[in-house]
Coordinates of C-alpha atoms and ligand atoms in Angstrom, one line a residue:
Chain A
M1 CA -86.4 74.4 -79.6
T2 CA -89.5 73.5 -77.5
D3 CA -90.3 70.3 -76.3
V4 CA -93.1 69.8 -78.9
E5 CA -90.8 70.7 -81.7
I6 CA -88.2 68.3 -80.5
I7 CA -90.9 65.4 -80.4
S8 CA -92.2 66.2 -83.8
L9 CA -88.7 66.3 -85.1
V10 CA -87.8 63.0 -83.6
N11 CA -91.2 61.3 -84.7
D12 CA -90.6 62.4 -88.2
S13 CA -87.2 61.2 -88.4
L14 CA -88.0 57.8 -86.9
I15 CA -90.8 57.3 -89.3
E16 CA -88.5 58.0 -92.3
E17 CA -85.4 56.2 -91.1
F18 CA -87.0 53.0 -89.8
E19 CA -90.1 53.0 -92.0
L20 CA -92.5 53.4 -89.1
D21 CA -96.3 53.6 -89.4
E22 CA -97.3 57.3 -88.6
S23 CA -100.4 56.3 -86.8
A24 CA -98.4 54.0 -84.3
M25 CA -96.4 57.0 -83.0
V26 CA -98.1 57.5 -79.8
S27 CA -96.2 58.1 -76.7
E28 CA -97.3 54.9 -74.9
A29 CA -96.3 52.9 -77.9
E30 CA -93.5 50.1 -76.9
I31 CA -90.7 50.5 -79.1
F32 CA -90.2 46.7 -79.5
A33 CA -93.9 45.3 -79.3
D34 CA -95.7 48.0 -81.0
L35 CA -93.3 49.9 -83.4
G36 CA -91.5 46.6 -84.3
L37 CA -88.0 47.8 -83.5
D38 CA -85.4 45.5 -82.2
S39 CA -82.4 45.4 -80.3
L40 CA -80.3 45.7 -83.4
D41 CA -82.2 48.9 -84.1
I42 CA -80.8 50.7 -81.0
V43 CA -77.5 51.6 -82.5
D44 CA -79.2 53.4 -85.4
M45 CA -81.6 54.9 -83.2
V46 CA -78.5 56.3 -81.3
V47 CA -76.9 57.6 -84.5
V48 CA -80.1 59.2 -85.6
L49 CA -80.9 61.0 -82.4
E50 CA -77.4 62.1 -81.7
G51 CA -77.3 63.6 -85.4
L52 CA -80.8 65.0 -85.0
L53 CA -80.3 66.9 -81.9
E54 CA -76.6 67.4 -81.5
I55 CA -76.4 65.5 -78.2
K56 CA -74.4 62.5 -77.1
I57 CA -76.2 59.4 -75.7
R58 CA -74.3 56.4 -76.8
D59 CA -72.7 55.8 -73.3
D60 CA -75.7 56.8 -71.3
E61 CA -77.2 54.4 -68.8
G62 CA -80.6 56.0 -69.4
L63 CA -80.6 54.2 -72.8
R64 CA -81.3 50.9 -71.2
E65 CA -84.4 52.1 -69.5
I66 CA -86.2 53.1 -72.6
R67 CA -89.4 51.2 -73.2
T68 CA -91.8 53.5 -75.1
L69 CA -91.7 56.2 -77.6
G70 CA -92.6 58.5 -74.6
D71 CA -89.4 57.4 -72.9
I72 CA -87.5 58.3 -76.0
H73 CA -88.9 61.8 -76.0
R74 CA -88.3 62.4 -72.2
F75 CA -84.7 60.9 -72.5
V76 CA -83.7 63.2 -75.4
I77 CA -85.4 66.2 -74.2
T78 CA -83.5 65.9 -70.8
K79 CA -80.3 65.4 -72.6
K80 CA -80.8 68.3 -75.0
R81 CA -81.6 70.7 -72.0
E82 CA -78.4 69.4 -70.3
T83 CA -76.3 69.8 -73.5
E84 CA -77.9 73.5 -73.7
T85 CA -77.2 74.3 -70.1
A86 CA -73.5 73.0 -70.4
A87 CA -72.9 75.1 -73.5
D88 CA -74.2 78.3 -71.7
Chain B
M1 CA -76.5 19.9 -102.0
K2 CA -77.9 22.2 -99.2
Y3 CA -75.4 23.7 -96.9
D4 CA -75.7 24.7 -93.4
Y5 CA -73.7 28.1 -94.1
L6 CA -72.6 29.9 -97.3
V7 CA -69.7 32.3 -96.7
I8 CA -69.3 35.1 -99.0
G9 CA -65.8 36.0 -99.6
A10 CA -62.5 33.6 -98.9
G11 CA -60.5 36.1 -97.7
V12 CA -58.8 35.4 -94.0
S13 CA -62.0 36.3 -92.3
G14 CA -64.3 34.2 -94.7
I15 CA -61.9 31.2 -94.4
S16 CA -61.5 31.7 -90.7
S17 CA -65.3 31.8 -90.3
A18 CA -65.8 28.7 -92.4
L19 CA -63.3 26.7 -90.5
L20 CA -64.9 27.7 -87.1
L21 CA -68.1 26.8 -88.4
A22 CA -66.9 23.4 -89.7
R23 CA -65.5 22.8 -86.3
F24 CA -68.9 23.1 -84.8
G25 CA -70.1 20.5 -87.1
F26 CA -72.0 22.6 -89.9
R27 CA -71.6 21.9 -93.6
V28 CA -70.1 25.2 -95.2
A29 CA -69.2 26.4 -98.6
L30 CA -67.1 29.5 -99.2
L31 CA -67.8 31.4 -102.4
E32 CA -64.8 33.7 -103.8
Q33 CA -65.0 35.9 -106.9
A34 CA -61.3 35.7 -107.5
S35 CA -59.5 32.8 -109.3
G36 CA -57.9 31.8 -106.2
P37 CA -58.7 31.9 -102.4
A38 CA -57.5 34.8 -100.2
P39 CA -56.2 37.1 -103.1
L40 CA -55.5 39.9 -100.9
I41 CA -52.8 38.0 -98.9
D42 CA -51.7 35.7 -101.4
G43 CA -48.5 37.1 -103.0
F44 CA -47.5 36.7 -106.6
V45 CA -44.4 35.6 -108.5
R46 CA -43.0 37.5 -111.6
N47 CA -39.9 36.7 -113.2
G48 CA -39.0 34.2 -110.6
V49 CA -39.2 36.6 -107.7
Y50 CA -41.9 36.5 -105.4
F51 CA -43.8 39.6 -104.2
E52 CA -46.2 40.2 -101.3
A53 CA -49.5 41.9 -102.0
G54 CA -51.5 42.4 -98.8
F55 CA -49.4 41.1 -96.1
H56 CA -46.0 42.2 -95.1
Y57 CA -45.5 41.3 -91.4
A58 CA -47.6 40.6 -88.3
G59 CA -47.4 41.3 -84.6
G60 CA -48.1 38.9 -81.9
L61 CA -46.8 35.7 -83.8
E62 CA -44.5 34.9 -81.0
S63 CA -45.2 31.4 -79.4
G64 CA -48.4 32.1 -77.3
G65 CA -48.7 35.6 -78.7
V66 CA -52.3 36.7 -79.7
L67 CA -52.0 35.9 -83.4
D68 CA -50.2 32.7 -82.8
R69 CA -53.1 31.4 -80.6
S70 CA -55.7 32.6 -83.2
L71 CA -53.9 30.6 -85.8
S72 CA -53.9 27.5 -83.4
L73 CA -57.6 27.8 -83.0
L74 CA -57.9 27.8 -86.8
G75 CA -55.8 24.6 -86.8
V76 CA -53.1 26.1 -89.0
A77 CA -50.4 27.0 -86.7
E78 CA -48.5 23.7 -87.1
D79 CA -48.3 24.1 -90.9
L80 CA -46.8 27.6 -90.7
H81 CA -43.2 28.5 -89.6
R82 CA -42.5 32.1 -88.1
V83 CA -39.7 34.0 -89.5
A84 CA -38.7 36.8 -87.3
F85 CA -38.0 40.2 -88.7
D86 CA -34.8 42.0 -87.6
E87 CA -34.5 41.8 -83.7
L88 CA -33.0 45.3 -83.3
A89 CA -34.7 47.1 -86.2
Y90 CA -37.8 45.6 -87.8
D91 CA -39.1 49.2 -88.7
T92 CA -36.6 52.1 -89.2
I93 CA -38.0 55.6 -89.5
I94 CA -35.9 58.3 -91.4
Q95 CA -36.8 61.8 -92.1
P96 CA -33.8 62.7 -94.3
E97 CA -34.2 66.6 -93.7
S98 CA -34.3 66.6 -89.9
G99 CA -31.9 63.6 -89.5
L100 CA -34.4 61.5 -87.6
N101 CA -33.4 58.0 -87.9
F102 CA -34.8 55.6 -85.3
S103 CA -35.2 51.9 -85.5
F104 CA -37.8 50.0 -83.6
P105 CA -36.3 47.0 -81.9
Q106 CA -38.5 44.1 -80.9
G107 CA -40.2 43.6 -77.4
Y108 CA -41.5 46.2 -75.1
D109 CA -38.5 46.5 -72.9
A110 CA -36.1 47.0 -75.7
L111 CA -38.4 49.6 -77.4
S112 CA -39.0 51.5 -74.0
L113 CA -35.1 51.7 -73.6
A114 CA -34.4 52.8 -77.3
L115 CA -37.3 55.6 -76.9
Q116 CA -35.9 56.6 -73.6
K117 CA -32.3 56.9 -74.8
R118 CA -33.5 58.7 -77.9
F119 CA -35.9 61.1 -75.7
P120 CA -34.5 61.4 -72.1
E121 CA -36.6 64.3 -71.4
Q122 CA -40.0 62.4 -72.3
R123 CA -39.0 59.2 -70.3
N124 CA -42.4 59.5 -68.3
P125 CA -44.8 59.9 -71.2
I126 CA -43.0 57.0 -73.1
T127 CA -43.5 54.7 -70.0
K128 CA -47.0 55.8 -69.7
Y129 CA -47.8 55.6 -73.4
L130 CA -46.4 52.0 -73.6
G131 CA -48.2 51.0 -70.5
R132 CA -51.5 52.3 -71.7
V133 CA -51.2 50.4 -75.2
Q134 CA -50.7 47.1 -73.2
E135 CA -53.6 48.0 -70.8
V136 CA -56.1 48.9 -73.5
T137 CA -55.3 46.0 -75.8
Q138 CA -56.1 43.6 -72.9
N139 CA -59.7 44.8 -73.0
L140 CA -60.1 44.4 -76.9
P141 CA -62.0 41.6 -78.7
Y142 CA -58.6 39.9 -79.7
Y143 CA -58.2 38.8 -76.1
H144 CA -61.9 38.3 -75.5
P145 CA -63.7 37.5 -78.5
Q146 CA -65.9 35.7 -76.2
A147 CA -67.1 38.8 -74.4
A148 CA -70.2 39.5 -76.6
F149 CA -69.2 43.1 -77.5
S150 CA -72.2 45.1 -78.6
P151 CA -71.9 47.9 -81.0
L152 CA -72.5 50.3 -78.1
S153 CA -69.8 48.7 -75.8
L154 CA -67.3 48.9 -78.6
A155 CA -68.1 52.3 -79.2
A156 CA -67.4 53.1 -75.6
L157 CA -63.8 51.5 -76.1
H158 CA -63.3 53.6 -79.2
E159 CA -64.2 57.0 -77.8
Q160 CA -60.6 58.6 -77.5
S161 CA -58.4 59.2 -80.6
L162 CA -54.8 58.4 -80.7
E163 CA -54.3 62.3 -81.0
Q164 CA -56.2 62.8 -77.9
V165 CA -54.0 60.3 -75.9
F166 CA -50.8 62.1 -77.3
A167 CA -52.1 65.4 -76.0
E168 CA -53.1 63.9 -72.7
L169 CA -49.8 62.5 -72.2
A170 CA -47.9 65.5 -73.5
I171 CA -46.1 63.4 -76.3
S172 CA -45.0 65.6 -79.1
G173 CA -42.2 66.5 -81.5
E174 CA -40.3 63.6 -83.0
L175 CA -41.5 61.3 -80.5
R176 CA -45.0 61.8 -81.6
T177 CA -44.1 61.4 -85.2
L178 CA -42.4 58.0 -84.2
L179 CA -45.2 56.7 -82.4
Q180 CA -47.9 57.6 -84.9
V181 CA -46.1 56.2 -88.0
H182 CA -48.0 52.9 -87.6
C183 CA -51.1 54.6 -88.7
L184 CA -49.9 53.9 -92.2
L185 CA -50.7 50.2 -91.5
Y186 CA -54.4 50.8 -91.4
G187 CA -54.8 54.0 -93.3
T188 CA -56.4 56.4 -90.8
K189 CA -55.2 59.5 -89.3
P190 CA -54.2 59.9 -85.5
S191 CA -57.0 62.4 -85.3
E192 CA -59.6 59.9 -86.4
V193 CA -58.3 56.6 -85.2
P194 CA -59.6 55.2 -82.0
F195 CA -56.5 54.8 -79.6
A196 CA -58.0 51.2 -78.7
I197 CA -57.6 50.4 -82.5
H198 CA -54.1 51.8 -82.8
A199 CA -53.0 49.9 -79.5
G200 CA -54.4 46.8 -80.7
V201 CA -52.2 46.9 -84.0
V202 CA -49.1 48.3 -82.4
D203 CA -49.3 46.0 -79.4
G204 CA -48.6 42.9 -81.5
Y205 CA -45.6 44.5 -83.4
Y206 CA -44.1 45.9 -79.9
R207 CA -44.2 42.3 -78.8
S208 CA -42.9 40.8 -81.9
A209 CA -42.5 41.4 -85.8
S210 CA -42.4 38.6 -88.0
T211 CA -43.7 36.8 -91.1
F212 CA -44.2 33.2 -92.3
K213 CA -41.8 31.1 -94.0
G214 CA -42.9 31.4 -97.7
G215 CA -44.8 34.6 -96.9
G216 CA -48.6 35.4 -97.4
R217 CA -48.7 32.5 -99.9
A218 CA -47.9 30.1 -97.1
L219 CA -50.6 31.2 -95.0
V220 CA -53.1 30.9 -97.8
K221 CA -51.7 27.4 -98.3
A222 CA -52.1 26.5 -95.0
L223 CA -55.8 27.9 -94.6
V224 CA -56.8 26.0 -97.8
A225 CA -55.4 22.7 -96.6
A226 CA -57.3 23.2 -93.4
C227 CA -60.5 23.7 -95.5
E228 CA -59.9 20.5 -97.1
R229 CA -59.3 18.7 -93.8
S230 CA -62.6 20.1 -92.4
G231 CA -64.6 19.3 -95.5
V232 CA -65.2 22.9 -96.3
D233 CA -66.1 23.4 -100.0
L234 CA -64.2 26.2 -101.7
F235 CA -65.6 27.8 -104.9
C236 CA -63.5 30.2 -106.7
R237 CA -64.8 32.3 -109.6
H238 CA -68.0 32.6 -108.0
Q239 CA -68.9 36.2 -107.6
V240 CA -72.1 36.5 -105.5
S241 CA -74.5 38.7 -107.3
E242 CA -77.5 38.3 -105.1
V243 CA -78.7 37.3 -101.8
E244 CA -81.9 35.2 -102.4
L245 CA -84.7 35.2 -99.9
T246 CA -87.7 32.7 -99.1
A247 CA -91.2 33.9 -99.5
A248 CA -91.4 34.6 -96.0
G249 CA -88.3 36.9 -96.3
A250 CA -85.6 34.6 -94.6
F251 CA -82.3 33.8 -96.1
A252 CA -82.5 31.1 -98.7
G253 CA -79.2 31.1 -100.8
L254 CA -77.0 33.1 -103.1
A255 CA -76.9 33.5 -106.9
C256 CA -73.7 33.9 -108.6
A257 CA -72.7 36.0 -111.6
N258 CA -71.7 32.7 -113.3
G259 CA -75.3 31.6 -113.2
E260 CA -74.9 29.1 -110.3
R261 CA -77.0 29.2 -107.3
L262 CA -76.3 27.7 -103.9
Q263 CA -79.0 27.0 -101.2
A264 CA -78.3 27.2 -97.5
V265 CA -79.9 28.0 -94.1
N266 CA -77.4 30.7 -93.0
C267 CA -74.7 32.8 -94.5
V268 CA -71.9 34.9 -93.3
S269 CA -70.7 37.8 -95.4
T270 CA -67.2 39.1 -95.2
I271 CA -67.2 41.5 -97.9
H272 CA -67.0 45.2 -97.9
P273 CA -70.3 46.3 -96.3
K274 CA -71.3 48.5 -99.2
A275 CA -70.9 45.8 -101.5
M276 CA -73.0 43.5 -99.3
L277 CA -75.7 46.0 -99.2
A278 CA -75.8 45.9 -103.1
L279 CA -76.4 42.3 -102.9
V280 CA -79.5 42.3 -100.6
P281 CA -82.9 43.5 -101.8
D282 CA -83.5 47.1 -100.3
S283 CA -86.6 45.9 -98.4
V284 CA -84.4 43.8 -96.1
F285 CA -82.4 46.6 -94.0
R286 CA -83.9 49.6 -92.8
P287 CA -83.1 52.9 -94.6
V288 CA -81.2 54.2 -91.6
Y289 CA -79.1 51.0 -91.4
R290 CA -78.3 51.4 -95.4
R291 CA -77.4 54.9 -94.8
R292 CA -75.1 54.3 -92.0
L293 CA -73.2 51.6 -93.9
N294 CA -73.1 53.7 -97.0
A295 CA -71.6 56.6 -95.1
L296 CA -68.8 54.5 -93.5
A297 CA -65.6 56.3 -94.2
E298 CA -62.9 54.7 -96.5
T299 CA -59.2 54.2 -95.4
A300 CA -56.4 55.7 -97.5
S301 CA -55.5 54.4 -101.0
A302 CA -52.2 54.2 -102.3
E303 CA -49.6 53.8 -105.1
I304 CA -47.8 50.5 -104.7
V305 CA -44.7 49.8 -106.6
F306 CA -43.0 46.3 -106.8
L307 CA -39.5 46.3 -107.3
R308 CA -36.7 43.5 -107.6
C309 CA -33.3 43.8 -106.2
E310 CA -30.1 41.7 -106.0
R311 CA -29.7 41.0 -102.4
Q312 CA -26.8 42.9 -100.9
R313 CA -25.3 43.5 -97.8
G314 CA -26.1 47.2 -96.8
S315 CA -24.4 49.6 -94.1
A316 CA -26.4 50.6 -91.2
L317 CA -27.8 53.7 -92.6
G318 CA -26.3 55.9 -89.8
G319 CA -28.6 54.0 -87.2
E320 CA -27.4 53.3 -84.0
A321 CA -26.3 49.7 -84.5
S322 CA -23.3 49.5 -86.3
D323 CA -23.1 46.1 -88.0
S324 CA -24.0 46.0 -91.5
Y325 CA -27.0 43.6 -92.3
D326 CA -29.0 42.3 -94.9
F327 CA -32.2 44.5 -95.6
A328 CA -34.4 41.3 -95.4
G329 CA -36.6 41.3 -92.6
R330 CA -36.9 45.1 -92.3
N331 CA -39.4 47.8 -93.0
F332 CA -38.3 51.5 -93.8
F333 CA -40.4 54.4 -93.5
F334 CA -39.2 57.5 -95.2
L335 CA -41.1 60.5 -93.7
P336 CA -42.0 63.8 -95.8
S337 CA -40.2 66.8 -94.5
P338 CA -40.9 68.1 -91.0
G339 CA -43.9 70.1 -90.6
T340 CA -45.8 68.4 -93.3
D341 CA -48.7 66.2 -92.4
L342 CA -47.2 62.7 -92.3
F343 CA -49.9 61.0 -94.4
A344 CA -50.6 63.8 -96.8
P345 CA -51.7 62.1 -99.9
D346 CA -51.5 64.9 -102.4
L347 CA -47.6 65.5 -102.0
P348 CA -45.5 64.6 -105.1
L349 CA -44.2 61.1 -105.1
C350 CA -40.8 62.3 -104.2
E351 CA -41.9 63.9 -101.2
R352 CA -44.6 61.7 -99.7
L353 CA -44.4 58.9 -97.0
L354 CA -42.8 56.1 -98.3
Y355 CA -42.8 52.6 -96.8
L356 CA -40.5 49.9 -98.0
N357 CA -40.8 46.2 -97.2
F358 CA -38.0 43.8 -97.7
A359 CA -39.8 40.6 -96.6
S360 CA -41.0 39.7 -99.7
S361 CA -38.6 36.9 -100.6
G362 CA -41.2 34.9 -98.9
G363 CA -39.6 34.5 -95.6
F364 CA -36.0 35.1 -96.4
T365 CA -35.4 32.0 -98.2
G366 CA -31.8 33.3 -99.2
A367 CA -32.9 33.7 -102.8
H368 CA -30.5 35.8 -105.0
E369 CA -33.1 38.4 -105.8
C370 CA -35.4 40.1 -103.4
G371 CA -38.8 41.4 -103.9
I372 CA -39.5 44.8 -102.4
T373 CA -42.8 46.5 -101.9
A374 CA -42.9 50.3 -101.9
I375 CA -46.3 51.8 -100.6
L376 CA -47.1 55.6 -100.9
P377 CA -50.4 56.6 -99.4
A378 CA -52.9 58.3 -101.8
A379 CA -56.3 59.9 -101.2
S380 CA -59.1 57.3 -101.5
E381 CA -61.6 59.4 -103.2
V382 CA -62.0 58.5 -106.9
A383 CA -60.8 61.2 -109.0
A384 CA -63.2 63.1 -111.1
G385 CA -61.2 63.7 -114.1
E386 CA -62.0 62.5 -117.5
A387 CA -61.4 58.8 -118.3
Q388 CA -57.9 58.0 -119.3
S389 CA -57.0 56.2 -122.3
R390 CA -55.4 52.7 -121.6
F391 CA -52.3 54.0 -123.1
A392 CA -52.1 56.9 -121.1
Y393 CA -52.9 54.8 -117.8
A394 CA -49.9 52.3 -118.8
E395 CA -47.7 55.2 -119.3
G396 CA -48.7 56.9 -116.0
K397 CA -47.8 53.7 -114.3
V398 CA -44.3 53.6 -115.9
Q399 CA -43.8 57.1 -114.7
I400 CA -44.8 56.3 -111.2
G401 CA -42.7 53.2 -111.0
E402 CA -39.4 55.2 -112.4
Q403 CA -39.9 58.0 -109.9
V404 CA -40.2 55.9 -107.2
R405 CA -37.3 53.7 -108.1
E406 CA -35.2 56.8 -108.4
R407 CA -36.1 58.0 -105.1
I408 CA -35.3 54.8 -103.4
S409 CA -32.0 54.5 -105.0
G410 CA -31.1 57.9 -103.6
L411 CA -32.3 56.8 -100.1
L412 CA -30.8 53.6 -100.1
P413 CA -27.7 53.9 -102.5
E414 CA -26.5 50.4 -101.0
L415 CA -29.2 48.8 -103.3
G416 CA -27.1 49.7 -106.2
A417 CA -27.8 49.4 -109.8
G418 CA -29.5 46.2 -109.6
L419 CA -32.8 47.9 -108.5
K420 CA -35.8 47.4 -111.3
V421 CA -39.5 48.2 -111.3
E422 CA -41.5 44.8 -111.6
C423 CA -44.9 46.4 -111.8
V424 CA -47.2 49.2 -110.4
A425 CA -50.6 49.1 -108.6
T426 CA -52.8 52.1 -108.6
K427 CA -55.9 53.3 -106.9
K428 CA -57.7 51.5 -110.0
T429 CA -56.0 48.4 -109.4
L430 CA -57.2 48.4 -105.6
Q431 CA -60.7 49.1 -106.8
R432 CA -60.5 46.0 -108.7
I433 CA -58.9 43.7 -106.3
N434 CA -60.6 44.8 -103.1
L435 CA -64.1 45.4 -104.6
S436 CA -63.7 48.8 -102.8
P437 CA -65.5 51.7 -104.4
T438 CA -63.0 54.1 -103.6
G439 CA -59.9 51.8 -104.2
S440 CA -59.1 52.2 -100.3
L441 CA -56.3 50.0 -99.1
Y442 CA -58.1 48.5 -96.0
G443 CA -61.6 48.9 -96.9
V444 CA -63.7 51.0 -94.3
K445 CA -62.0 52.9 -91.4
H446 CA -62.3 52.4 -87.6
M447 CA -63.0 55.8 -86.6
V448 CA -64.0 57.9 -83.4
G449 CA -67.7 58.5 -83.5
Q450 CA -68.5 55.8 -86.4
F451 CA -70.5 52.7 -85.7
N452 CA -69.2 49.9 -87.9
P453 CA -71.6 47.1 -88.6
A454 CA -72.1 44.3 -86.0
A455 CA -71.9 40.5 -86.8
K456 CA -75.8 40.5 -86.3
T457 CA -78.1 41.9 -88.9
R458 CA -81.7 42.2 -89.3
L459 CA -81.9 39.5 -91.7
E460 CA -82.1 36.5 -89.6
N461 CA -79.5 33.8 -90.5
F462 CA -77.4 36.3 -92.2
F463 CA -74.2 37.5 -90.4
L464 CA -71.3 39.9 -90.9
A465 CA -67.6 39.3 -90.6
G466 CA -64.4 40.9 -92.1
Q467 CA -62.0 43.4 -91.1
A468 CA -64.8 46.2 -91.3
T469 CA -66.7 44.7 -88.6
T470 CA -64.1 44.4 -85.9
A471 CA -60.5 45.8 -86.3
P472 CA -58.0 46.0 -89.2
G473 CA -55.4 43.7 -90.4
L474 CA -54.8 39.8 -90.3
L475 CA -55.8 39.7 -86.6
G476 CA -58.8 42.0 -87.0
A477 CA -60.0 39.5 -89.8
I478 CA -59.6 36.4 -87.7
T479 CA -61.2 38.1 -84.6
S480 CA -64.1 39.2 -86.6
A481 CA -64.5 35.5 -87.6
L482 CA -64.4 34.5 -83.9
M483 CA -67.0 37.0 -83.0
A484 CA -69.4 36.2 -85.9
V485 CA -69.2 32.6 -85.0
G486 CA -69.8 33.4 -81.3
E487 CA -72.9 35.3 -82.3
I488 CA -73.9 32.0 -84.2
V489 CA -73.1 29.1 -81.9
G490 CA -72.8 31.1 -78.6
H491 CA -69.8 33.0 -77.4
D492 CA -69.4 30.3 -74.6
K493 CA -68.9 27.5 -77.1
V494 CA -66.2 29.5 -79.0
E495 CA -64.7 30.3 -75.6
A496 CA -64.8 26.5 -74.6
L497 CA -63.0 25.8 -78.0
R498 CA -60.3 28.3 -77.4
R499 CA -59.7 27.0 -74.0
E500 CA -59.5 23.4 -75.3
V501 CA -57.2 24.1 -78.2
V502 CA -55.2 26.9 -77.1
C503 CA -54.9 25.8 -73.5
D504 CA -54.4 29.4 -72.4
G505 CA -56.3 28.9 -69.2
Ligands
FAD1 C1 -51.3 46.7 -99.4 C2 -51.7 45.9 -98.2 C3 -50.8 45.6 -97.2 C4 -51.2 45.1 -96.0 N1 -50.3 44.5 -95.2 C5 -50.7 43.9 -94.0 C6 -49.9 43.5 -92.9 O1 -48.5 43.4 -93.3 N2 -50.1 42.7 -92.0 C7 -51.5 42.7 -91.6 O2 -51.9 42.0 -90.6 N3 -52.5 43.1 -92.4 C8 -52.1 43.6 -93.8 N4 -53.1 44.1 -94.6 C9 -54.5 44.0 -94.1 C10 -54.9 42.6 -94.4 O3 -54.7 42.1 -95.8 C11 -56.4 42.6 -94.4 O4 -57.0 43.3 -93.2 C12 -57.2 41.3 -94.3 O5 -56.6 40.4 -95.4 C13 -58.5 41.5 -94.5 O6 -59.3 40.2 -94.8 P1 -60.7 40.1 -94.9 O7 -61.2 38.8 -94.9 O8 -61.4 41.0 -93.9 O9 -61.1 40.9 -96.3 P2 -60.7 40.5 -97.9 O10 -59.3 39.7 -97.9 O11 -60.9 41.6 -98.7 O12 -62.1 39.3 -98.2 C14 -63.0 39.5 -98.9 C15 -63.0 38.5 -100.1 O13 -64.2 38.6 -100.6 C16 -64.0 38.5 -102.1 N5 -65.3 39.1 -102.5 C17 -65.7 40.3 -102.7 N6 -66.9 40.5 -103.1 C18 -67.3 39.4 -103.6 C19 -68.5 38.7 -104.1 N7 -69.5 39.6 -104.5 N8 -68.6 37.4 -104.1 C20 -67.7 36.6 -103.9 N9 -66.4 37.0 -103.2 C21 -66.4 38.2 -102.9 C22 -63.0 39.2 -102.4 O14 -62.3 39.0 -103.5 C23 -62.1 38.8 -100.8 O15 -61.1 37.7 -101.3 C24 -52.8 44.8 -95.8 C25 -53.7 45.2 -96.8 C26 -53.1 45.7 -97.9 C27 -54.0 46.2 -98.9

């Protein structure tokens, strides 16, 4: 799966699962201020992303650094690539 | 009358939440759908004999133990008298085919010795395992309800399954069988249950196993008396049918099936998470959260047979202790034949795991007749079969009762001819009393990889407690209340109260 494909998969799924506004899905959008998520949503975001990409991020320190939608994309792409390498 | 808090469900977690909130000066009302409070742990009397329902024995009730301290915090410890289970044999595990017959004695040291004597070649794993149980438990919410656990930090504690720990410590064969038998107490398999959840349950029992004088019913009485003292209003026969919101979407109050409506600023729901979702307008929670809660796995169901028996002195059943004793204050676990999945729910009743509890005289009051509860785990999914007529259903129950009675008579001939079936509860009965869609015994599972809901929700002023949120059993239910109230008033305040009341430094 290419990076672009991952990004679009992630966006589609966040829009549906969190009822987000499609037009707000730009990479510099801040997840709390612009997308309207709150700290309680983080668990569900982890569940969705783990299921979607078959990765494990729940205990990752990097999770705390996430501020923007772009951060999410970079974070999961890195994780996905790590998982793929580990599986090889 | 407008309340500060409405609590949905007057089970142990609901009453505990209400008592703690009242402690912090709030006006609280409890709403319970059943005709009396805490129907799950309240036993019942039939033909003059007391039977336990959802409470058979507890760990950690010794003076200063974790459950004892929690009950002090609720202000009920002084109204309750602990009755210890059999010191040398509170749980006896028997596998008739293989000849396995082991009794759990109370206390870590005694247990460690007994296990090492039985399995001298596994001395090392035994010590390591018991050490690990104690160590992990010390990091759990029971001991640190103030620690503001997040779902992610709890998930980190719940990463490893019981089965993985067995594999890591090279625990196998009959030793493994014995150490996993207590999974029955919360209805989740060793491959699924987080080791930490299992440890939290067995740690209490390994320290001490006991009940209250008067059984579960005495606990309910003490909790209700504490509500009266604290000015908590208890409304039974009030089934909440809807959570009402203000125009701005904040919590406003609760509507009940009997037409009554109560208003409050805040709410704590302690019912099954799926049942809670059904009360709240869909717009409140995100689809992803609703899906997560609806996907929570259910614990096992069971067939439960209540029997009565004249109390007699029994032989020691071939166990190591050689005195004869009264069965009161003992549990027996009769295991299916070796090589069979211990918890296989689809075995015939004469082969399935059978749990027998003899504590049901309500704390061994010396009554002439003793109530016995027999529990046989069953699958929790609702059978898809065609609807049964009432007659066929009643007939089926009679057959279940007879089969189980015959099996018990064969296993414990000491009980003699005086053993009689009083009544039978099936999956359907459980569905009704637990309001659990699948008739599961203990509501939702705590499972590796699964996130159970946290106390805080997206709906401001609407919190969750109950065994589903924190951990199973009586202690799990009380701890869930401590955690929810911690979210509400501040964990530091709950901790300060704990120090003041329990003086545990
Ligand atoms: C057969 C059995 C044996 C058990 N044995 C033991 C044991 O030996 N030791 C131990 O520690 N634990 C035991 N347990 C577990 C223990 O009983 C539970 O973990 C504990 O009681 C759960 O408390 P709770 O408050 O979370 O849930 P509940 O007691 O289920 O509380 C929820 C309450 O909400 C009410 N309710 C539901 N929907 C509504 C509504 N819409 N409106 C108003 N009210 C509503 C219900 O009637 C119920 O009273 C046993 C359980 C079972 C089933």
